[in-house]
PDB file of C-alpha atoms in Angstrom:
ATOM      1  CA  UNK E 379       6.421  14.297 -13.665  1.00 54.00           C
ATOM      2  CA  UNK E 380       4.082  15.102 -10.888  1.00 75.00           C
ATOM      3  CA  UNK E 381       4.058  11.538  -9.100  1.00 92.00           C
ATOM      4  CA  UNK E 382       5.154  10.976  -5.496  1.00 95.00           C
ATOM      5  CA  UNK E 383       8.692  11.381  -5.647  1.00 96.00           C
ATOM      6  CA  UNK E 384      11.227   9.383  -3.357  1.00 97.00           C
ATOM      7  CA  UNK E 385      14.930   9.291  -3.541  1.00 97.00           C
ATOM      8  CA  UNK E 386      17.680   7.267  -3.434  1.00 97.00           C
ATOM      9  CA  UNK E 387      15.355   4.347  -5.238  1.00 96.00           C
ATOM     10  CA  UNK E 388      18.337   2.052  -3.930  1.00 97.00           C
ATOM     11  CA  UNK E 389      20.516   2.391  -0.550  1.00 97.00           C
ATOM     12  CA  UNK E 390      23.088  -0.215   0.271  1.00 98.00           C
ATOM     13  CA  UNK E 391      24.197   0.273   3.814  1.00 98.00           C
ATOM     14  CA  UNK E 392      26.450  -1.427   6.109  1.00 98.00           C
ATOM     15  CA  UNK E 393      24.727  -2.627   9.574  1.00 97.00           C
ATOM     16  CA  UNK E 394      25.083  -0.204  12.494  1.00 97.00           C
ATOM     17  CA  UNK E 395      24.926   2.954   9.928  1.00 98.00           C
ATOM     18  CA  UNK E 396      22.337   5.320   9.048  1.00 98.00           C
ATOM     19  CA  UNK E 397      20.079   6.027   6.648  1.00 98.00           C
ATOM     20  CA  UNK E 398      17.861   8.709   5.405  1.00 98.00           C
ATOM     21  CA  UNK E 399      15.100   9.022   2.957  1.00 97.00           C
ATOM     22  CA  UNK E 400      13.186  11.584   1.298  1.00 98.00           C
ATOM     23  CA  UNK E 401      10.376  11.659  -0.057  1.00 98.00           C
ATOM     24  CA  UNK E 402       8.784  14.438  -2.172  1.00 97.00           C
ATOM     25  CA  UNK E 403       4.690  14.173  -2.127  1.00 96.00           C
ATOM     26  CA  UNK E 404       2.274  14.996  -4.995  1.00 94.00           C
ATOM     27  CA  UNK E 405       2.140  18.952  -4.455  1.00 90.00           C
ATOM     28  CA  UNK E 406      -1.765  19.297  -3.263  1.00 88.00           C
ATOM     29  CA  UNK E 407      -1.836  15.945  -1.731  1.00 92.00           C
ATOM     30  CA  UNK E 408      -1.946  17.354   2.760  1.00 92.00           C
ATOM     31  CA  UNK E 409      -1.242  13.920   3.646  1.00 94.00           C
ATOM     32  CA  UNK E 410       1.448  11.966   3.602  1.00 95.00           C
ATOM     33  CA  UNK E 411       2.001   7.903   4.559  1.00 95.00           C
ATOM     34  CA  UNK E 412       5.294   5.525   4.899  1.00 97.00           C
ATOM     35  CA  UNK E 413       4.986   1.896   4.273  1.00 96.00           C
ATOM     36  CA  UNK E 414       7.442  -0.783   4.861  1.00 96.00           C
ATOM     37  CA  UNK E 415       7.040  -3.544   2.648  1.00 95.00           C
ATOM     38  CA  UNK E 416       9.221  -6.892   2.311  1.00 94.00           C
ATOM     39  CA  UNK E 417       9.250  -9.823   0.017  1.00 91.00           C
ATOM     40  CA  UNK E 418       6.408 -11.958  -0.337  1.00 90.00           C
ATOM     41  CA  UNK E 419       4.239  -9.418   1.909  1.00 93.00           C
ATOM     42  CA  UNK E 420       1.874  -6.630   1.530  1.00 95.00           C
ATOM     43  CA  UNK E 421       2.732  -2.796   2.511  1.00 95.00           C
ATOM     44  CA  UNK E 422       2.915  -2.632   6.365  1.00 95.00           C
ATOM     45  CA  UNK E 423       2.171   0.970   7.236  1.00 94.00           C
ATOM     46  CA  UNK E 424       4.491   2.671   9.255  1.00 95.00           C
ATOM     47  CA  UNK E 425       3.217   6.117   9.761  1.00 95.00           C
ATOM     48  CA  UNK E 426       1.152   9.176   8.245  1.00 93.00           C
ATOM     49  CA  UNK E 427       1.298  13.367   8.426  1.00 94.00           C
ATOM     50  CA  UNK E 428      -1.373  15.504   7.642  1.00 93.00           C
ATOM     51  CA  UNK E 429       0.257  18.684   6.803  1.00 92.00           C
ATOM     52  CA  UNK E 430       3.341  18.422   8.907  1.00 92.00           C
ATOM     53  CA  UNK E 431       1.787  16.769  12.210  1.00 93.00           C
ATOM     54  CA  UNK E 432       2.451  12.687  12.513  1.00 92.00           C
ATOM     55  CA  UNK E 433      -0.598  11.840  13.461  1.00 92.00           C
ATOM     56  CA  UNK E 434      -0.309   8.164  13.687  1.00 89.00           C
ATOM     57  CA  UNK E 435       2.587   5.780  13.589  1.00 90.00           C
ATOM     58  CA  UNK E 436       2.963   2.147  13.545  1.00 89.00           C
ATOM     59  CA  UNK E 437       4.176   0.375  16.812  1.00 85.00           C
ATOM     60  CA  UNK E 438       6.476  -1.433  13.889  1.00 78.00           C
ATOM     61  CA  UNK E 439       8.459   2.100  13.803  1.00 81.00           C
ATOM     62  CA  UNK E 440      10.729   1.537  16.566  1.00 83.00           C
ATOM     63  CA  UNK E 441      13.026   4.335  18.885  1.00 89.00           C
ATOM     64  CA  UNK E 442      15.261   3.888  15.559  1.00 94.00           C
ATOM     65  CA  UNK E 443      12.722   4.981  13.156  1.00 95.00           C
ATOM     66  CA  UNK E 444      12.058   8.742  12.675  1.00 94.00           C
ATOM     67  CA  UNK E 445       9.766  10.754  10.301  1.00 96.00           C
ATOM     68  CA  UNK E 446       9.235  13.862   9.757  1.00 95.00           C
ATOM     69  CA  UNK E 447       7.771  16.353   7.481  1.00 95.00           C
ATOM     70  CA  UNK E 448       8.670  19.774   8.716  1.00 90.00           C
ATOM     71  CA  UNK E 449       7.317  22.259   6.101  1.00 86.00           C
ATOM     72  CA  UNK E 450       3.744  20.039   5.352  1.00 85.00           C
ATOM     73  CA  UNK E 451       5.781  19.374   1.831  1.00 90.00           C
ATOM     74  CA  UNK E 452       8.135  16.918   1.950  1.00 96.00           C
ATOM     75  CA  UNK E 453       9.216  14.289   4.466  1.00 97.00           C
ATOM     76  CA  UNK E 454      12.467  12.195   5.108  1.00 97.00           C
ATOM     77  CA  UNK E 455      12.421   9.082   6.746  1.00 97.00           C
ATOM     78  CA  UNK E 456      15.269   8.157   9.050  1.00 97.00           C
ATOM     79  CA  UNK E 457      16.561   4.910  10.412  1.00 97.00           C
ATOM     80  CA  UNK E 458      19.392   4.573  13.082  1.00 97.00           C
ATOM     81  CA  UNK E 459      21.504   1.985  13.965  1.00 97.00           C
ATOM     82  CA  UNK E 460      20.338  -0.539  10.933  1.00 97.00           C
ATOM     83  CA  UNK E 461      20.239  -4.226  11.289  1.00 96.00           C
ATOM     84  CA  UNK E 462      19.545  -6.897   8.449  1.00 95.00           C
ATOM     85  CA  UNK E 463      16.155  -7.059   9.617  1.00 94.00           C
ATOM     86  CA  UNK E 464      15.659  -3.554   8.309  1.00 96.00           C
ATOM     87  CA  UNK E 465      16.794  -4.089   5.079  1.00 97.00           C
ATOM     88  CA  UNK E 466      13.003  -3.846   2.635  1.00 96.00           C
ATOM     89  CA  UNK E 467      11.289  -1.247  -0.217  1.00 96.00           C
ATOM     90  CA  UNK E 468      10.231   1.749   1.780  1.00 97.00           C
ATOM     91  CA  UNK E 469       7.408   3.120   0.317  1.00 97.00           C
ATOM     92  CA  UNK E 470       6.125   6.754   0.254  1.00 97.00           C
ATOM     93  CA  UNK E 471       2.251   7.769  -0.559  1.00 95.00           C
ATOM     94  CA  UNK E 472       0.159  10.752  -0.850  1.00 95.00           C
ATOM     95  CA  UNK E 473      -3.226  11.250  -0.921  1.00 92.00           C
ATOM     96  CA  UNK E 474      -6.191  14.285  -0.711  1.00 87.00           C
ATOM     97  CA  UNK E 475      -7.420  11.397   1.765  1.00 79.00           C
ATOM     98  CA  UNK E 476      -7.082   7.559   2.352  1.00 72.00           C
ATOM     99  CA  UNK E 477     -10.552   6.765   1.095  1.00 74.00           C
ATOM    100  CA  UNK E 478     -10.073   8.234  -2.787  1.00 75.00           C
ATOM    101  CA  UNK E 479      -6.802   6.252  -2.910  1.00 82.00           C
ATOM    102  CA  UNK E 480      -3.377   7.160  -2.204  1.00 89.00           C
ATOM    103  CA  UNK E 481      -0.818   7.704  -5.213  1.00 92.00           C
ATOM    104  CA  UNK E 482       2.394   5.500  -4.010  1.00 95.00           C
ATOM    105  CA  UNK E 483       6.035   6.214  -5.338  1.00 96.00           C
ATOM    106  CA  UNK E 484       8.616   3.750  -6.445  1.00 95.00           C
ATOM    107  CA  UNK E 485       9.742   3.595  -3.189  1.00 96.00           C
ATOM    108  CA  UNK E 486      13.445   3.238  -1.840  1.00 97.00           C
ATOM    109  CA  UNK E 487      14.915  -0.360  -1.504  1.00 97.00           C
ATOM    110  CA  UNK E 488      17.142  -0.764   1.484  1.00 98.00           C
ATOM    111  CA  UNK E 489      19.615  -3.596   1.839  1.00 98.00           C
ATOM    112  CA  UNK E 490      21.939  -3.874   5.647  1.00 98.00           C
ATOM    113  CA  UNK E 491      24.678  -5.719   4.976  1.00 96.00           C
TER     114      UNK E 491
ATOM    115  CA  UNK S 263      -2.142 -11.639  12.846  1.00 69.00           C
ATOM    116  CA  UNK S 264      -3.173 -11.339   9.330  1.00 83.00           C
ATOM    117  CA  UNK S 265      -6.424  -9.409   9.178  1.00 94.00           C
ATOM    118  CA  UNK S 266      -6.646  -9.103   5.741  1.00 97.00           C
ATOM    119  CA  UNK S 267      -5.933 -12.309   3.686  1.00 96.00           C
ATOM    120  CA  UNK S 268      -5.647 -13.142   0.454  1.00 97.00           C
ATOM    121  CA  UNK S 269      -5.356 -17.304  -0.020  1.00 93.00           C
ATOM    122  CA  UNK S 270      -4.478 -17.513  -3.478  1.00 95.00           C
ATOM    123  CA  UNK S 271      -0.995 -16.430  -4.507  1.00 95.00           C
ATOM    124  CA  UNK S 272      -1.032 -16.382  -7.941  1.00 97.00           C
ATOM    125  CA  UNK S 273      -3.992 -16.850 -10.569  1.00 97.00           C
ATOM    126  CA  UNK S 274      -3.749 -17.489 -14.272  1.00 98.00           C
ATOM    127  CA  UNK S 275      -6.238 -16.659 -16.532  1.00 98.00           C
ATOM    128  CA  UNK S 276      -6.986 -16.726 -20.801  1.00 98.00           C
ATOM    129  CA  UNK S 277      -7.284 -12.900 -22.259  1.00 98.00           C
ATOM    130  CA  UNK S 278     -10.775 -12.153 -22.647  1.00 97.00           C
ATOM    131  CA  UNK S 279     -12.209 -14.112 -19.526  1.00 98.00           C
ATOM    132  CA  UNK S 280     -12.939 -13.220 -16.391  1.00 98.00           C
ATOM    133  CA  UNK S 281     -10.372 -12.782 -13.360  1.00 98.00           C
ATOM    134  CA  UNK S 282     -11.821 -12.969  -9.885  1.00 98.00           C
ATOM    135  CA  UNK S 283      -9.305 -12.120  -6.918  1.00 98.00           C
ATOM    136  CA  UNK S 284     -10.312 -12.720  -3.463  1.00 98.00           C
ATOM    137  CA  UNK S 285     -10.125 -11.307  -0.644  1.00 98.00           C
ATOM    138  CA  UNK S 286     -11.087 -12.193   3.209  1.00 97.00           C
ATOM    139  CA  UNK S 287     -10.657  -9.997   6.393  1.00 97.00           C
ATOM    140  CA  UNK S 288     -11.562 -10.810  10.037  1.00 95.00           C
ATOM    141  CA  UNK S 289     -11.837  -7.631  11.486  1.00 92.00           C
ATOM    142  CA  UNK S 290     -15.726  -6.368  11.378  1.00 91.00           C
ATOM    143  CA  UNK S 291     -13.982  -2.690  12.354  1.00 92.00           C
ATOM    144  CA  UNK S 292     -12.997  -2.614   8.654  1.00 93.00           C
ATOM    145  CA  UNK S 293     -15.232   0.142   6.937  1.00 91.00           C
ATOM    146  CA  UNK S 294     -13.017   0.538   3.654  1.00 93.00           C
ATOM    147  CA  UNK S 295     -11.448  -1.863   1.381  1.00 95.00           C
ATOM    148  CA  UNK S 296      -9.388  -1.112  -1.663  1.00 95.00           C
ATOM    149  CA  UNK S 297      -7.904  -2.642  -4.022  1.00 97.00           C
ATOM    150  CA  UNK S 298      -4.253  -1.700  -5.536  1.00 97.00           C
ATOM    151  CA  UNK S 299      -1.826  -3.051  -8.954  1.00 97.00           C
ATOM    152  CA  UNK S 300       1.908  -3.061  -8.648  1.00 95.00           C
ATOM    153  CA  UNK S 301       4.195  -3.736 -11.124  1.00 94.00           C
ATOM    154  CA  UNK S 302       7.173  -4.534 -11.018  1.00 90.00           C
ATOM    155  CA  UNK S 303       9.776  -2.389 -10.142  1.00 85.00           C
ATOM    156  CA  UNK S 304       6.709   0.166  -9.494  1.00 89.00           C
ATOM    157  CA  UNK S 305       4.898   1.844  -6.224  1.00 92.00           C
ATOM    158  CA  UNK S 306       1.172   0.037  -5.991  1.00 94.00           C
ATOM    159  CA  UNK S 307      -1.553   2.001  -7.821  1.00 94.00           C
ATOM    160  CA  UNK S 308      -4.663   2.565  -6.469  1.00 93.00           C
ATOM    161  CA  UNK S 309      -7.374   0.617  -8.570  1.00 96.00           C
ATOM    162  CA  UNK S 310     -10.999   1.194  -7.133  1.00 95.00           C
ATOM    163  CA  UNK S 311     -12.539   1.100  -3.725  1.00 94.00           C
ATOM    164  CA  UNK S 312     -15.797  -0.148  -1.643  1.00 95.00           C
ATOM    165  CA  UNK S 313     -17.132   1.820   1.655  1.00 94.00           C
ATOM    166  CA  UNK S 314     -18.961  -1.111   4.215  1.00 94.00           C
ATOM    167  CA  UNK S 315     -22.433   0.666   3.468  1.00 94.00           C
ATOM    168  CA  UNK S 316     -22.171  -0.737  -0.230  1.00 95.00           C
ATOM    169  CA  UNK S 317     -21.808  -4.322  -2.162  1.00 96.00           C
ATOM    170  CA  UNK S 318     -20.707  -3.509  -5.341  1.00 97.00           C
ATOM    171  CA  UNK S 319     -18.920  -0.684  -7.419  1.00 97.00           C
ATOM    172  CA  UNK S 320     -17.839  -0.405 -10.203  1.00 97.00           C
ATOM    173  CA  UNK S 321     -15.327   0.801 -12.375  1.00 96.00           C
ATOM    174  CA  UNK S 322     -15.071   0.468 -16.145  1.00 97.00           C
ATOM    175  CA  UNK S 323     -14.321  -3.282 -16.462  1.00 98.00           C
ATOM    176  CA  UNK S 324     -12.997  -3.521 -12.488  1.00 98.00           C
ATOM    177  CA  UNK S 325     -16.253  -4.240 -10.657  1.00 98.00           C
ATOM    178  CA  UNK S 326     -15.671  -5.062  -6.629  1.00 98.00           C
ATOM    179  CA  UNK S 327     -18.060  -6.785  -4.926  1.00 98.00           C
ATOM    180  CA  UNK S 328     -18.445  -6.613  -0.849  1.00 98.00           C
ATOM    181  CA  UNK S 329     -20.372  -9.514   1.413  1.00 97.00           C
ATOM    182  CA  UNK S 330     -20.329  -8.277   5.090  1.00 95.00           C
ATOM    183  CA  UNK S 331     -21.609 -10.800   6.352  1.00 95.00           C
ATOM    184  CA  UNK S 332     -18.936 -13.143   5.027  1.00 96.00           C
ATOM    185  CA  UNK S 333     -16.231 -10.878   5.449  1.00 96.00           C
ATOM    186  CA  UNK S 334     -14.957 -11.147   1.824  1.00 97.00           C
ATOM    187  CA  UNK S 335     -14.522  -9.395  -1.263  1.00 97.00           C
ATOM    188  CA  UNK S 336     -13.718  -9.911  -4.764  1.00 98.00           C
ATOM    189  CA  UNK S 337     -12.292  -7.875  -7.548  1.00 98.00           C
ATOM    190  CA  UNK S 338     -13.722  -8.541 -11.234  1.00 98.00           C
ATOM    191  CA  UNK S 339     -12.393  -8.044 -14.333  1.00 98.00           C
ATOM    192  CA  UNK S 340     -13.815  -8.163 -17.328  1.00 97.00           C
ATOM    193  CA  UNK S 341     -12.574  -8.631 -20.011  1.00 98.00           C
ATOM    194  CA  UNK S 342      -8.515  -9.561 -19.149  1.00 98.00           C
ATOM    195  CA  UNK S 343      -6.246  -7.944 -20.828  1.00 98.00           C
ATOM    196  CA  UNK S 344      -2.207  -8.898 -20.666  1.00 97.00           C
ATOM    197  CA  UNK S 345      -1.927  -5.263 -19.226  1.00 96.00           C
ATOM    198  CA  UNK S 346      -3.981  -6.522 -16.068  1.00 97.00           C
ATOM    199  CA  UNK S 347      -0.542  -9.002 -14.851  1.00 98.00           C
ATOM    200  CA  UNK S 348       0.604  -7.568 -11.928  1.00 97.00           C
ATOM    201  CA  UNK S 349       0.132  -8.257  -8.522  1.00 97.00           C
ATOM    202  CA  UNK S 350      -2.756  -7.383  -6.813  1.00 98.00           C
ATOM    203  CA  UNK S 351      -3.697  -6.316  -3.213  1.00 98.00           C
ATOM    204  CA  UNK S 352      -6.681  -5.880  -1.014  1.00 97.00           C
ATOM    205  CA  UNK S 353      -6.501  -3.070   1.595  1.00 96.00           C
ATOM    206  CA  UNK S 354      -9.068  -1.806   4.416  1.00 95.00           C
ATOM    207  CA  UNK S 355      -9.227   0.691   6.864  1.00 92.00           C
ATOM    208  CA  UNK S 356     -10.663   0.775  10.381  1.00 89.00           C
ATOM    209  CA  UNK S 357     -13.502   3.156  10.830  1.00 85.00           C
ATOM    210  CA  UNK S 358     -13.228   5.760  13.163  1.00 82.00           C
ATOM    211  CA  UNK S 359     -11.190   8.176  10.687  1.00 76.00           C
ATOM    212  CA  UNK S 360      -8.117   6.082  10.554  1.00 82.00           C
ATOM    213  CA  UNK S 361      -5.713   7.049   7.431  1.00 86.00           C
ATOM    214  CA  UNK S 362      -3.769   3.390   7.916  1.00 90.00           C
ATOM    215  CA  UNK S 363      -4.159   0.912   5.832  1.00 92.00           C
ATOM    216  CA  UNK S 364      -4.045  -3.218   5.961  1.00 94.00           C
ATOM    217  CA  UNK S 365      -2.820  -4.677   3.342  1.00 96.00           C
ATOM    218  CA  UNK S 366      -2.786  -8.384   2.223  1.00 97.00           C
ATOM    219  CA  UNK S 367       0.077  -9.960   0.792  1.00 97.00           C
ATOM    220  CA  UNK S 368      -1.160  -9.993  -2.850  1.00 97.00           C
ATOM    221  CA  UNK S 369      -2.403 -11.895  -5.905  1.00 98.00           C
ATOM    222  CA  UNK S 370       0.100 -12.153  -8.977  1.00 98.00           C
ATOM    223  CA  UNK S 371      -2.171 -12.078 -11.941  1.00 98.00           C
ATOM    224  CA  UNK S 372      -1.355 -13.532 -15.175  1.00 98.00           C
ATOM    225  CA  UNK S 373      -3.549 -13.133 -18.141  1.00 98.00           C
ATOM    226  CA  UNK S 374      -2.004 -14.833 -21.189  1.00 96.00           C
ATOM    227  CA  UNK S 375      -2.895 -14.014 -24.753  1.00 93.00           C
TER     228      UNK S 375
END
């Protein structure tokens, strides 16, 4: 399978904890996007590497938010401190550029309890 | 603020016929609209796309059609097929060599045999 990658697909957490993500990019793809998407809504983008420099990020991704992508493969996406309000499918996409379409993965559903 | 909107939440339509989704944005900085599928239980899936300097392309039976001046833009296709139920959503980008993307909140499709 050479799809975008992301793991756990499903992380039940209590409030207060932390969480990490990873997700694993289609190998030639040099950039790499989160989205944040809940129920009823469209993907909210949260942040995007080329290569391994962030190069934007959503004001949505708070002090607790975190990316990185230290090696231009991968990336994990961390969040500190959860509250309910966090709790929605993270989604992970990778693309040769935004314009030709970005391949998403399954993404990784959060629930704070 | 929702700049890119789609008004019609869900849209049923007879296998063989035509499905138009809609889509309307208010932001004139917009030089990029796609449009993505999603299953369920899936990561959205990148369909076909329009740059601002065109009004139509097209796409095997997806054909997306672009009015500037009325800010809004439709997704054919022709013919439905029950494959095609899914929701869909409309994306743009800003110009100016943004990688971020706006996303409505989606049209669940239904064609039915």
């Amino acid at each position: 399978d050479t799809g975008v990658s992301q793991n756990p697909r499903h992380k039940i957490t209590k409030r207060g904890q932390n969480v990490t993500f990873r997700c694993d990019p289609i190998s030639e793809h040099n950039r790499l996007y989160w989205y944040r998407q809940t129920l009823g809504q469209g993907p909210e983008f949260l942040t995007y590497f080329q290569n391994e420099a962030q190069l934007e990020k959503s004001r949505l991704l708070s002090d607790r938010f975190s990316a990185e992508r230290p090696k231009g493969s991968f990336s994990t996406l961390e969040i500190q401190r959860t509250e309910q309000g966090d709790s929605a499918m993270y989604l992970c996409a990778s693309s040769l550029g935004v314009t030709v379409g970005a391949f998403f993965g399954q993404g990784t559903r959060l629930t704070v309890v | 603020d929702q700049q890119v909107k789609q008004n019609s939440p869900s849209l049923s339509v007879q296998e063989g016929r035509i499905s138009i989704l809609n889509c309307d944005y208010t932001n004139s900085m917009f030089d990029y609209f796609l449009w993505y599928k999603k299953y369920p239980a899936e990561g959205p899936t990148f369909l076909i796309s329009i740059s601002s300097i065109k009004d139509k392309n097209e796409d095997g039976r997806f054909t997306v059609f672009l009015n500037k001046s009325a800010k809004h833009l439709s997704l054919h296709i022709v013919p439905s097929q029950p494959g095609d139920s899914a929701v869909y959503f409309c994306a743009a980008r800003k110009q100016g060599g943004s990688e971020k993307l706006v996303f409505g909140k989606g049209t669940k499709l239904t064609v039915n045999p």
